[in-house]
PDB file of C-alpha atoms (C1' of nucleotides) in Angstrom:
ATOM      1  CA  MET A   1      -6.627 -24.776   1.626  1.00 28.00           C
ATOM      2  CA  ALA A   2      -7.926 -23.558  -1.547  1.00 29.00           C
ATOM      3  CA  ALA A   3      -9.152 -20.617   0.022  1.00 30.00           C
ATOM      4  CA  LYS A   4      -7.733 -16.955  -0.479  1.00 33.00           C
ATOM      5  CA  THR A   5      -6.766 -17.166  -4.023  1.00 36.00           C
ATOM      6  CA  LYS A   6      -9.179 -14.938  -5.468  1.00 41.00           C
ATOM      7  CA  ASP A   7      -8.389 -11.815  -3.600  1.00 45.00           C
ATOM      8  CA  THR A   8      -4.585 -12.133  -4.195  1.00 50.00           C
ATOM      9  CA  CYS A   9      -2.902 -11.492  -7.417  1.00 51.00           C
ATOM     10  CA  THR A  10      -3.608 -14.117 -10.300  1.00 58.00           C
ATOM     11  CA  VAL A  11       0.010 -14.302 -10.372  1.00 57.00           C
ATOM     12  CA  GLN A  12       0.718 -14.863 -13.966  1.00 67.00           C
ATOM     13  CA  PHE A  13       3.529 -12.314 -13.825  1.00 76.00           C
ATOM     14  CA  VAL A  14       5.372 -12.532 -10.520  1.00 86.00           C
ATOM     15  CA  HIS A  15       8.977 -12.109 -10.610  1.00 92.00           C
ATOM     16  CA  LYS A  16       9.586 -14.952  -8.381  1.00 94.00           C
ATOM     17  CA  GLU A  17      13.244 -14.587  -7.836  1.00 94.00           C
ATOM     18  CA  ALA A  18      13.073 -10.785  -6.794  1.00 96.00           C
ATOM     19  CA  VAL A  19      10.075 -11.517  -4.701  1.00 97.00           C
ATOM     20  CA  ASP A  20      11.929 -14.241  -2.810  1.00 97.00           C
ATOM     21  CA  ARG A  21      14.913 -12.104  -2.261  1.00 97.00           C
ATOM     22  CA  VAL A  22      12.731  -9.250  -0.780  1.00 98.00           C
ATOM     23  CA  ARG A  23      10.798 -11.743   1.391  1.00 98.00           C
ATOM     24  CA  SER A  24      13.968 -12.932   2.899  1.00 98.00           C
ATOM     25  CA  ARG A  25      14.940  -9.560   3.794  1.00 97.00           C
ATOM     26  CA  MET A  26      11.562  -8.469   5.232  1.00 97.00           C
ATOM     27  CA  LYS A  27      11.208  -7.290   8.866  1.00 96.00           C
ATOM     28  CA  PRO A  28       8.821  -9.225  11.055  1.00 96.00           C
ATOM     29  CA  GLU A  29       5.293  -7.995  11.121  1.00 96.00           C
ATOM     30  CA  GLU A  30       5.961  -6.775  14.568  1.00 96.00           C
ATOM     31  CA  THR A  31       8.650  -4.408  13.739  1.00 96.00           C
ATOM     32  CA  ILE A  32       6.977  -3.107  10.672  1.00 97.00           C
ATOM     33  CA  ALA A  33       3.997  -2.293  13.158  1.00 97.00           C
ATOM     34  CA  LEU A  34       6.203  -0.392  15.409  1.00 96.00           C
ATOM     35  CA  LEU A  35       7.520   1.602  12.806  1.00 97.00           C
ATOM     36  CA  ALA A  36       4.342   2.557  11.158  1.00 98.00           C
ATOM     37  CA  GLU A  37       3.100   3.409  14.762  1.00 97.00           C
ATOM     38  CA  THR A  38       5.818   5.865  15.411  1.00 97.00           C
ATOM     39  CA  PHE A  39       5.466   7.505  12.068  1.00 98.00           C
ATOM     40  CA  LYS A  40       1.584   7.643  12.490  1.00 98.00           C
ATOM     41  CA  VAL A  41       1.963   9.670  15.669  1.00 98.00           C
ATOM     42  CA  LEU A  42       4.232  12.015  13.924  1.00 98.00           C
ATOM     43  CA  GLY A  43       1.682  12.348  11.119  1.00 98.00           C
ATOM     44  CA  ASP A  44      -0.677  15.006  12.638  1.00 98.00           C
ATOM     45  CA  PRO A  45      -0.131  18.695  12.544  1.00 98.00           C
ATOM     46  CA  THR A  46      -1.056  19.473  16.076  1.00 98.00           C
ATOM     47  CA  ARG A  47       1.504  16.773  17.359  1.00 98.00           C
ATOM     48  CA  VAL A  48       4.272  18.063  15.062  1.00 98.00           C
ATOM     49  CA  LYS A  49       3.573  21.616  16.168  1.00 98.00           C
ATOM     50  CA  ILE A  50       3.874  20.375  19.957  1.00 98.00           C
ATOM     51  CA  LEU A  51       7.052  18.476  19.330  1.00 98.00           C
ATOM     52  CA  TYR A  52       8.498  21.361  17.303  1.00 98.00           C
ATOM     53  CA  ALA A  53       7.859  23.600  20.136  1.00 98.00           C
ATOM     54  CA  LEU A  54       9.415  21.338  22.770  1.00 98.00           C
ATOM     55  CA  LEU A  55      12.664  21.478  20.581  1.00 97.00           C
ATOM     56  CA  THR A  56      13.183  25.092  21.697  1.00 97.00           C
ATOM     57  CA  ALA A  57      11.936  24.892  25.250  1.00 97.00           C
ATOM     58  CA  GLU A  58      10.312  22.874  28.030  1.00 98.00           C
ATOM     59  CA  LEU A  59       6.628  23.886  28.299  1.00 98.00           C
ATOM     60  CA  CYS A  60       3.448  23.391  30.269  1.00 98.00           C
ATOM     61  CA  VAL A  61       0.129  22.439  29.093  1.00 97.00           C
ATOM     62  CA  CYS A  62      -1.163  25.877  29.501  1.00 97.00           C
ATOM     63  CA  ASP A  63       1.852  27.381  27.493  1.00 97.00           C
ATOM     64  CA  ILE A  64       1.414  24.833  24.565  1.00 98.00           C
ATOM     65  CA  SER A  65      -2.374  25.640  24.687  1.00 97.00           C
ATOM     66  CA  ASN A  66      -1.615  29.432  24.429  1.00 96.00           C
ATOM     67  CA  LEU A  67       0.946  28.877  21.726  1.00 97.00           C
ATOM     68  CA  LEU A  68      -1.063  26.917  19.421  1.00 98.00           C
ATOM     69  CA  GLN A  69      -4.493  28.600  20.234  1.00 96.00           C
ATOM     70  CA  MET A  70      -6.201  25.367  21.188  1.00 97.00           C
ATOM     71  CA  SER A  71      -8.146  24.092  24.165  1.00 96.00           C
ATOM     72  CA  GLU A  72      -6.055  22.658  27.161  1.00 97.00           C
ATOM     73  CA  SER A  73      -7.998  19.411  26.640  1.00 97.00           C
ATOM     74  CA  ALA A  74      -7.071  19.052  23.056  1.00 98.00           C
ATOM     75  CA  ILE A  75      -3.587  19.578  23.960  1.00 98.00           C
ATOM     76  CA  SER A  76      -3.624  17.086  26.931  1.00 98.00           C
ATOM     77  CA  HIS A  77      -5.135  14.551  24.749  1.00 98.00           C
ATOM     78  CA  GLN A  78      -2.329  14.683  22.198  1.00 98.00           C
ATOM     79  CA  LEU A  79       0.241  14.904  25.066  1.00 98.00           C
ATOM     80  CA  ARG A  80      -1.043  11.507  26.264  1.00 98.00           C
ATOM     81  CA  ILE A  81      -0.465  10.009  22.847  1.00 98.00           C
ATOM     82  CA  LEU A  82       3.135  11.482  22.741  1.00 98.00           C
ATOM     83  CA  ARG A  83       3.805  10.109  26.272  1.00 98.00           C
ATOM     84  CA  ASN A  84       2.500   6.639  25.373  1.00 97.00           C
ATOM     85  CA  THR A  85       4.846   6.455  22.441  1.00 96.00           C
ATOM     86  CA  ARG A  86       7.734   7.878  24.667  1.00 96.00           C
ATOM     87  CA  LEU A  87       8.190  10.914  22.418  1.00 97.00           C
ATOM     88  CA  VAL A  88       7.882  13.323  25.368  1.00 98.00           C
ATOM     89  CA  LYS A  89       8.604  12.954  28.884  1.00 98.00           C
ATOM     90  CA  TYR A  90       7.310  15.309  31.625  1.00 98.00           C
ATOM     91  CA  ARG A  91       8.021  16.521  35.304  1.00 98.00           C
ATOM     92  CA  LYS A  92       5.641  17.954  37.812  1.00 97.00           C
ATOM     93  CA  GLU A  93       6.053  21.003  39.677  1.00 96.00           C
ATOM     94  CA  GLY A  94       3.001  21.620  42.063  1.00 94.00           C
ATOM     95  CA  ARG A  95      -0.241  21.693  39.811  1.00 95.00           C
ATOM     96  CA  ILE A  96       2.031  22.357  36.716  1.00 96.00           C
ATOM     97  CA  VAL A  97       3.207  19.735  34.373  1.00 98.00           C
ATOM     98  CA  TYR A  98       6.302  20.344  32.333  1.00 98.00           C
ATOM     99  CA  TYR A  99       6.744  18.575  29.087  1.00 98.00           C
ATOM    100  CA  SER A 100       9.838  18.165  27.216  1.00 98.00           C
ATOM    101  CA  LEU A 101      11.415  15.936  24.516  1.00 98.00           C
ATOM    102  CA  ALA A 102      12.003  12.433  25.480  1.00 96.00           C
ATOM    103  CA  ASP A 103      15.146  11.905  23.393  1.00 91.00           C
ATOM    104  CA  ASP A 104      17.161  13.459  20.420  1.00 90.00           C
ATOM    105  CA  HIS A 105      15.580  11.374  17.541  1.00 92.00           C
ATOM    106  CA  ILE A 106      12.902  13.837  16.926  1.00 95.00           C
ATOM    107  CA  ARG A 107      15.340  16.617  15.661  1.00 94.00           C
ATOM    108  CA  SER A 108      16.712  14.274  13.218  1.00 95.00           C
ATOM    109  CA  LEU A 109      13.622  12.771  12.092  1.00 96.00           C
ATOM    110  CA  PHE A 110      12.046  16.273  11.411  1.00 96.00           C
ATOM    111  CA  LYS A 111      15.360  17.129   9.491  1.00 95.00           C
ATOM    112  CA  GLN A 112      15.054  13.998   7.174  1.00 95.00           C
ATOM    113  CA  GLY A 113      11.319  14.451   6.778  1.00 95.00           C
ATOM    114  CA  LEU A 114      11.767  17.988   5.961  1.00 93.00           C
ATOM    115  CA  ASP A 115      14.556  17.182   3.497  1.00 91.00           C
ATOM    116  CA  HIS A 116      12.188  14.854   1.631  1.00 90.00           C
ATOM    117  CA  ALA A 117       9.068  17.013   1.813  1.00 85.00           C
ATOM    118  CA  GLU A 118      10.680  20.298   0.761  1.00 82.00           C
ATOM    119  CA  GLU A 119      12.837  18.815  -2.227  1.00 78.00           C
TER     120      GLU A 119
ATOM    121  CA  MET B   1     -13.079  40.766  19.611  1.00 27.00           C
ATOM    122  CA  ALA B   2     -14.139  39.011  22.906  1.00 28.00           C
ATOM    123  CA  ALA B   3     -14.696  35.680  21.137  1.00 29.00           C
ATOM    124  CA  LYS B   4     -12.568  32.507  21.487  1.00 33.00           C
ATOM    125  CA  THR B   5     -11.463  33.153  24.853  1.00 35.00           C
ATOM    126  CA  LYS B   6     -13.320  30.255  26.523  1.00 40.00           C
ATOM    127  CA  ASP B   7     -11.827  27.416  24.403  1.00 44.00           C
ATOM    128  CA  THR B   8      -8.327  28.465  24.872  1.00 48.00           C
ATOM    129  CA  CYS B   9      -6.375  28.366  28.166  1.00 50.00           C
ATOM    130  CA  THR B  10      -7.352  30.890  30.796  1.00 57.00           C
ATOM    131  CA  VAL B  11      -3.835  31.876  30.952  1.00 56.00           C
ATOM    132  CA  GLN B  12      -3.122  32.459  34.467  1.00 66.00           C
ATOM    133  CA  PHE B  13       0.085  30.535  34.210  1.00 75.00           C
ATOM    134  CA  VAL B  14       1.589  30.926  30.885  1.00 86.00           C
ATOM    135  CA  HIS B  15       5.465  31.355  30.800  1.00 92.00           C
ATOM    136  CA  LYS B  16       5.329  34.266  28.464  1.00 93.00           C
ATOM    137  CA  GLU B  17       9.339  34.423  28.111  1.00 94.00           C
ATOM    138  CA  ALA B  18       9.509  30.892  26.764  1.00 95.00           C
ATOM    139  CA  VAL B  19       6.328  30.893  24.737  1.00 97.00           C
ATOM    140  CA  ASP B  20       7.564  34.033  22.990  1.00 96.00           C
ATOM    141  CA  ARG B  21      10.985  32.431  22.133  1.00 97.00           C
ATOM    142  CA  VAL B  22       9.280  29.254  20.935  1.00 98.00           C
ATOM    143  CA  ARG B  23       6.814  31.305  18.749  1.00 98.00           C
ATOM    144  CA  SER B  24       9.635  32.964  17.151  1.00 97.00           C
ATOM    145  CA  ARG B  25      11.238  29.731  16.176  1.00 97.00           C
ATOM    146  CA  MET B  26       8.029  28.040  14.921  1.00 97.00           C
ATOM    147  CA  LYS B  27       8.001  26.993  11.297  1.00 96.00           C
ATOM    148  CA  PRO B  28       5.174  28.333   9.158  1.00 96.00           C
ATOM    149  CA  GLU B  29       1.853  26.364   9.169  1.00 96.00           C
ATOM    150  CA  GLU B  30       2.612  25.329   5.666  1.00 96.00           C
ATOM    151  CA  THR B  31       5.857  23.564   6.578  1.00 96.00           C
ATOM    152  CA  ILE B  32       4.354  21.928   9.404  1.00 97.00           C
ATOM    153  CA  ALA B  33       1.664  20.696   7.422  1.00 97.00           C
ATOM    154  CA  LEU B  34       3.882  19.325   4.760  1.00 96.00           C
ATOM    155  CA  LEU B  35       5.932  17.545   7.424  1.00 97.00           C
ATOM    156  CA  ALA B  36       2.847  16.026   9.158  1.00 98.00           C
ATOM    157  CA  GLU B  37       1.702  14.855   5.706  1.00 97.00           C
ATOM    158  CA  THR B  38       4.855  13.028   4.856  1.00 97.00           C
ATOM    159  CA  PHE B  39       4.868  11.256   8.263  1.00 98.00           C
ATOM    160  CA  LYS B  40       1.144  10.358   7.976  1.00 98.00           C
ATOM    161  CA  VAL B  41       1.944   8.565   4.638  1.00 98.00           C
ATOM    162  CA  LEU B  42       4.650   6.726   6.360  1.00 98.00           C
ATOM    163  CA  GLY B  43       2.296   5.793   9.208  1.00 98.00           C
ATOM    164  CA  ASP B  44       0.526   2.819   7.728  1.00 98.00           C
ATOM    165  CA  PRO B  45       1.819  -0.773   7.819  1.00 98.00           C
ATOM    166  CA  THR B  46       1.131  -1.539   4.369  1.00 98.00           C
ATOM    167  CA  ARG B  47       2.831   1.371   2.872  1.00 98.00           C
ATOM    168  CA  VAL B  48       5.669   0.701   5.245  1.00 98.00           C
ATOM    169  CA  LYS B  49       5.901  -2.873   3.822  1.00 98.00           C
ATOM    170  CA  ILE B  50       5.924  -1.541   0.447  1.00 98.00           C
ATOM    171  CA  LEU B  51       8.595   0.824   0.957  1.00 98.00           C
ATOM    172  CA  TYR B  52      10.593  -1.510   2.842  1.00 98.00           C
ATOM    173  CA  ALA B  53      10.211  -4.076   0.011  1.00 98.00           C
ATOM    174  CA  LEU B  54      11.369  -1.564  -2.583  1.00 98.00           C
ATOM    175  CA  LEU B  55      14.504  -0.944  -0.619  1.00 97.00           C
ATOM    176  CA  THR B  56      15.626  -4.331  -1.757  1.00 97.00           C
ATOM    177  CA  ALA B  57      14.205  -4.408  -5.387  1.00 97.00           C
ATOM    178  CA  GLU B  58      12.174  -2.949  -8.038  1.00 98.00           C
ATOM    179  CA  LEU B  59       8.847  -4.713  -8.041  1.00 98.00           C
ATOM    180  CA  CYS B  60       5.597  -4.589 -10.078  1.00 98.00           C
ATOM    181  CA  VAL B  61       1.978  -4.492  -8.607  1.00 97.00           C
ATOM    182  CA  CYS B  62       1.451  -8.066  -8.946  1.00 97.00           C
ATOM    183  CA  ASP B  63       4.725  -8.848  -7.078  1.00 97.00           C
ATOM    184  CA  ILE B  64       3.905  -6.689  -4.313  1.00 98.00           C
ATOM    185  CA  SER B  65       0.442  -8.054  -4.093  1.00 97.00           C
ATOM    186  CA  ASN B  66       1.900 -11.684  -3.994  1.00 96.00           C
ATOM    187  CA  LEU B  67       4.487 -10.755  -1.418  1.00 97.00           C
ATOM    188  CA  LEU B  68       2.195  -9.109   0.950  1.00 98.00           C
ATOM    189  CA  GLN B  69      -0.869 -11.394   0.156  1.00 96.00           C
ATOM    190  CA  MET B  70      -3.225  -8.499  -0.679  1.00 97.00           C
ATOM    191  CA  SER B  71      -5.257  -7.557  -3.678  1.00 96.00           C
ATOM    192  CA  GLU B  72      -3.929  -5.909  -6.334  1.00 97.00           C
ATOM    193  CA  SER B  73      -6.388  -3.188  -5.986  1.00 97.00           C
ATOM    194  CA  ALA B  74      -5.309  -2.374  -2.516  1.00 98.00           C
ATOM    195  CA  ILE B  75      -1.814  -2.143  -3.439  1.00 98.00           C
ATOM    196  CA  SER B  76      -2.503  -0.079  -6.427  1.00 98.00           C
ATOM    197  CA  HIS B  77      -4.537   2.388  -4.176  1.00 98.00           C
ATOM    198  CA  GLN B  78      -1.566   2.650  -1.728  1.00 98.00           C
ATOM    199  CA  LEU B  79       1.094   3.149  -4.646  1.00 98.00           C
ATOM    200  CA  ARG B  80      -1.017   5.927  -5.654  1.00 98.00           C
ATOM    201  CA  ILE B  81      -0.728   7.756  -2.249  1.00 98.00           C
ATOM    202  CA  LEU B  82       3.110   7.050  -2.458  1.00 98.00           C
ATOM    203  CA  ARG B  83       3.342   8.412  -6.031  1.00 98.00           C
ATOM    204  CA  ASN B  84       1.497  11.444  -5.038  1.00 97.00           C
ATOM    205  CA  THR B  85       3.814  12.212  -2.205  1.00 96.00           C
ATOM    206  CA  ARG B  86       6.827  11.330  -4.421  1.00 96.00           C
ATOM    207  CA  LEU B  87       8.025   8.620  -2.267  1.00 97.00           C
ATOM    208  CA  VAL B  88       8.084   6.114  -5.109  1.00 98.00           C
ATOM    209  CA  LYS B  89       8.686   6.240  -8.891  1.00 98.00           C
ATOM    210  CA  TYR B  90       7.473   4.001 -11.636  1.00 98.00           C
ATOM    211  CA  ARG B  91       8.522   2.900 -15.278  1.00 98.00           C
ATOM    212  CA  LYS B  92       6.167   1.012 -17.544  1.00 97.00           C
ATOM    213  CA  GLU B  93       7.195  -1.960 -19.740  1.00 96.00           C
ATOM    214  CA  GLY B  94       4.223  -2.958 -21.900  1.00 95.00           C
ATOM    215  CA  ARG B  95       1.295  -3.777 -19.455  1.00 95.00           C
ATOM    216  CA  ILE B  96       3.577  -4.243 -16.435  1.00 97.00           C
ATOM    217  CA  VAL B  97       4.386  -1.226 -14.229  1.00 98.00           C
ATOM    218  CA  TYR B  98       7.641  -1.370 -12.048  1.00 98.00           C
ATOM    219  CA  TYR B  99       7.845   0.676  -8.984  1.00 98.00           C
ATOM    220  CA  SER B 100      11.064   1.694  -7.148  1.00 98.00           C
ATOM    221  CA  LEU B 101      11.848   4.234  -4.353  1.00 98.00           C
ATOM    222  CA  ALA B 102      11.937   7.893  -5.454  1.00 96.00           C
ATOM    223  CA  ASP B 103      15.069   8.758  -3.417  1.00 92.00           C
ATOM    224  CA  ASP B 104      17.184   7.777  -0.703  1.00 90.00           C
ATOM    225  CA  HIS B 105      15.606   9.562   2.157  1.00 92.00           C
ATOM    226  CA  ILE B 106      13.342   6.501   3.167  1.00 95.00           C
ATOM    227  CA  ARG B 107      16.229   4.341   4.326  1.00 94.00           C
ATOM    228  CA  SER B 108      17.481   6.840   6.793  1.00 95.00           C
ATOM    229  CA  LEU B 109      14.011   7.851   7.938  1.00 96.00           C
ATOM    230  CA  PHE B 110      13.421   4.167   8.663  1.00 96.00           C
ATOM    231  CA  LYS B 111      16.554   3.886  10.332  1.00 95.00           C
ATOM    232  CA  GLN B 112      15.769   6.925  12.629  1.00 95.00           C
ATOM    233  CA  GLY B 113      12.311   5.599  13.238  1.00 95.00           C
ATOM    234  CA  LEU B 114      13.391   2.265  14.297  1.00 93.00           C
ATOM    235  CA  ASP B 115      16.086   3.595  16.435  1.00 91.00           C
ATOM    236  CA  HIS B 116      13.481   5.485  18.355  1.00 90.00           C
ATOM    237  CA  ALA B 117      10.815   2.644  18.329  1.00 86.00           C
ATOM    238  CA  GLU B 118      13.102  -0.010  19.405  1.00 82.00           C
ATOM    239  CA  GLU B 119      15.193   1.589  22.111  1.00 77.00           C
TER     240      GLU B 119
ATOM    241  C1'  DA C   1     -11.620  -7.479 -34.070  1.00 93.04           C
ATOM    242  C1'  DT C   2     -11.539 -10.443 -30.047  1.00 93.04           C
ATOM    243  C1'  DT C   3      -9.726 -11.998 -25.993  1.00 93.04           C
ATOM    244  C1'  DA C   4      -6.768 -11.974 -21.949  1.00 93.04           C
ATOM    245  C1'  DT C   5      -4.494  -9.786 -18.166  1.00 93.04           C
ATOM    246  C1'  DA C   6      -1.767  -6.015 -15.604  1.00 93.04           C
ATOM    247  C1'  DA C   7      -2.884  -2.055 -13.453  1.00 93.04           C
ATOM    248  C1'  DT C   8      -6.140   1.807 -12.238  1.00 93.04           C
ATOM    249  C1'  DT C   9     -10.046   3.747 -10.604  1.00 93.04           C
ATOM    250  C1'  DG C  10     -14.781   5.215  -8.070  1.00 93.04           C
ATOM    251  C1'  DA C  11     -18.187   4.145  -4.798  1.00 93.04           C
ATOM    252  C1'  DA C  12     -19.342   1.964  -0.484  1.00 93.04           C
ATOM    253  C1'  DT C  13     -18.388   0.560   3.984  1.00 93.04           C
ATOM    254  C1'  DA C  14     -16.143  -0.399   8.267  1.00 93.04           C
ATOM    255  C1'  DG C  15     -12.825   1.265  11.337  1.00 93.04           C
ATOM    256  C1'  DT C  16     -10.059   4.805  13.142  1.00 93.04           C
ATOM    257  C1'  DT C  17      -8.886   9.457  14.700  1.00 93.04           C
ATOM    258  C1'  DG C  18      -9.003  14.492  16.461  1.00 93.04           C
ATOM    259  C1'  DT C  19     -11.565  17.721  18.819  1.00 93.04           C
ATOM    260  C1'  DT C  20     -15.296  19.223  21.928  1.00 93.04           C
ATOM    261  C1'  DC C  21     -17.980  19.166  26.091  1.00 93.04           C
ATOM    262  C1'  DA C  22     -18.636  17.919  30.621  1.00 93.04           C
ATOM    263  C1'  DT C  23     -16.628  16.058  34.366  1.00 93.04           C
ATOM    264  C1'  DA C  24     -12.971  14.459  37.520  1.00 93.04           C
ATOM    265  C1'  DT C  25      -8.519  14.639  39.848  1.00 93.04           C
ATOM    266  C1'  DA C  26      -4.771  16.952  42.088  1.00 93.04           C
ATOM    267  C1'  DT C  27      -2.473  20.492  44.035  1.00 93.04           C
ATOM    268  C1'  DG C  28      -2.185  25.286  46.322  1.00 93.04           C
ATOM    269  C1'  DA C  29      -4.097  29.156  48.587  1.00 93.04           C
ATOM    270  C1'  DT C  30      -7.615  31.217  51.852  1.00 93.04           C
TER     271       DT C  30
ATOM    272  C1'  DA D   1     -12.787  22.340  54.849  1.00 93.04           C
ATOM    273  C1'  DT D   2     -13.542  25.352  50.813  1.00 93.04           C
ATOM    274  C1'  DC D   3     -12.234  27.390  46.664  1.00 93.04           C
ATOM    275  C1'  DA D   4      -9.550  28.234  42.451  1.00 93.04           C
ATOM    276  C1'  DT D   5      -6.885  26.306  38.858  1.00 93.04           C
ATOM    277  C1'  DA D   6      -3.673  23.021  36.059  1.00 93.04           C
ATOM    278  C1'  DT D   7      -4.175  18.955  34.019  1.00 93.04           C
ATOM    279  C1'  DA D   8      -6.344  14.668  32.634  1.00 93.04           C
ATOM    280  C1'  DT D   9     -10.077  11.842  31.111  1.00 93.04           C
ATOM    281  C1'  DG D  10     -14.228   9.474  29.120  1.00 93.04           C
ATOM    282  C1'  DA D  11     -18.053   9.765  25.901  1.00 93.04           C
ATOM    283  C1'  DA D  12     -19.640  11.738  21.702  1.00 93.04           C
ATOM    284  C1'  DC D  13     -19.377  13.200  17.071  1.00 93.04           C
ATOM    285  C1'  DA D  14     -17.669  14.590  12.604  1.00 93.04           C
ATOM    286  C1'  DA D  15     -14.127  13.929   9.410  1.00 93.04           C
ATOM    287  C1'  DC D  16     -10.865  10.736   7.515  1.00 93.04           C
ATOM    288  C1'  DT D  17      -8.817   6.261   6.026  1.00 93.04           C
ATOM    289  C1'  DA D  18      -7.891   1.423   4.215  1.00 93.04           C
ATOM    290  C1'  DT D  19      -9.947  -2.235   2.043  1.00 93.04           C
ATOM    291  C1'  DT D  20     -13.164  -4.506  -0.993  1.00 93.04           C
ATOM    292  C1'  DC D  21     -15.891  -5.062  -5.014  1.00 93.04           C
ATOM    293  C1'  DA D  22     -17.145  -3.759  -9.596  1.00 93.04           C
ATOM    294  C1'  DA D  23     -15.996  -1.490 -13.596  1.00 93.04           C
ATOM    295  C1'  DT D  24     -12.632   0.664 -16.656  1.00 93.04           C
ATOM    296  C1'  DT D  25      -8.260   1.411 -19.126  1.00 93.04           C
ATOM    297  C1'  DA D  26      -4.133  -0.001 -21.547  1.00 93.04           C
ATOM    298  C1'  DT D  27      -1.296  -3.304 -23.649  1.00 93.04           C
ATOM    299  C1'  DA D  28      -0.190  -7.758 -25.920  1.00 93.04           C
ATOM    300  C1'  DA D  29      -1.404 -11.898 -28.332  1.00 93.04           C
ATOM    301  C1'  DT D  30      -4.345 -14.731 -31.156  1.00 93.04           C
TER     302       DT D  30
END
DNA sequence: ATTATAATTGAATAGTTGTTCATATATGAT
DNA sequence: ATCATATATGAACAACTATTCAATTATAAT
């Protein structure tokens, strides 16, 4: 039981009251992980560009590749990540796959993010 | 001039009209980078925990270290990143440094993020 | 001055991530 | 069936990141 004392704070100066209050209001690990994961996906310029583009129009992989001047493979890899986190949805029409935004949260997330970043 | 044709889309099936419309509405590279950078900072569980904690109370490094059961060094490194992106601010009182949220965007960003992640 | 401690910092390391390249799958046309 | 093409996928590699460890700075107490 005496393990893991050294790597944590020596705790001469913990504000116990405040820490307890914070601890009681902390979200479960799982929720934190989910939130961080969502932001992580939004934390890449290529994916931001893709999502930003899809705010304006539904596009196929080739369109996005052309728009961003990047290989279709690179775009496709990123689209998979966006699909897995349910940020985009797609529909197939023959060989062509059309991507669009999965819901309307992205618009407000971008707005909030820019509000912070640009202030 | 014939360079960089192979790595981009062979472009048999670009929806020119849509792509042009999207292109005209795209934000400048710099803005995209700023936005992605902000989200990237939010995309780590440790930093999410720190920010979430600071929603409830102002805390010193030692408090956070104790709360999250992580070394002060690790916390301090993360706080630097949060400072650099102006997500937290701090005040010094003797040896102790108190951290708090820099503004109120974080609360709404977390709310929007959770709304998406938990749906 | 010396000692103790809260916080910061730099270097090192293990783990993760984005892109490329080569290949595979799926659909449409001949 | 064969060929062309839109997209997807797996492996590999370089670049980046979070934590640890050791050392440093800054403040307070003796």
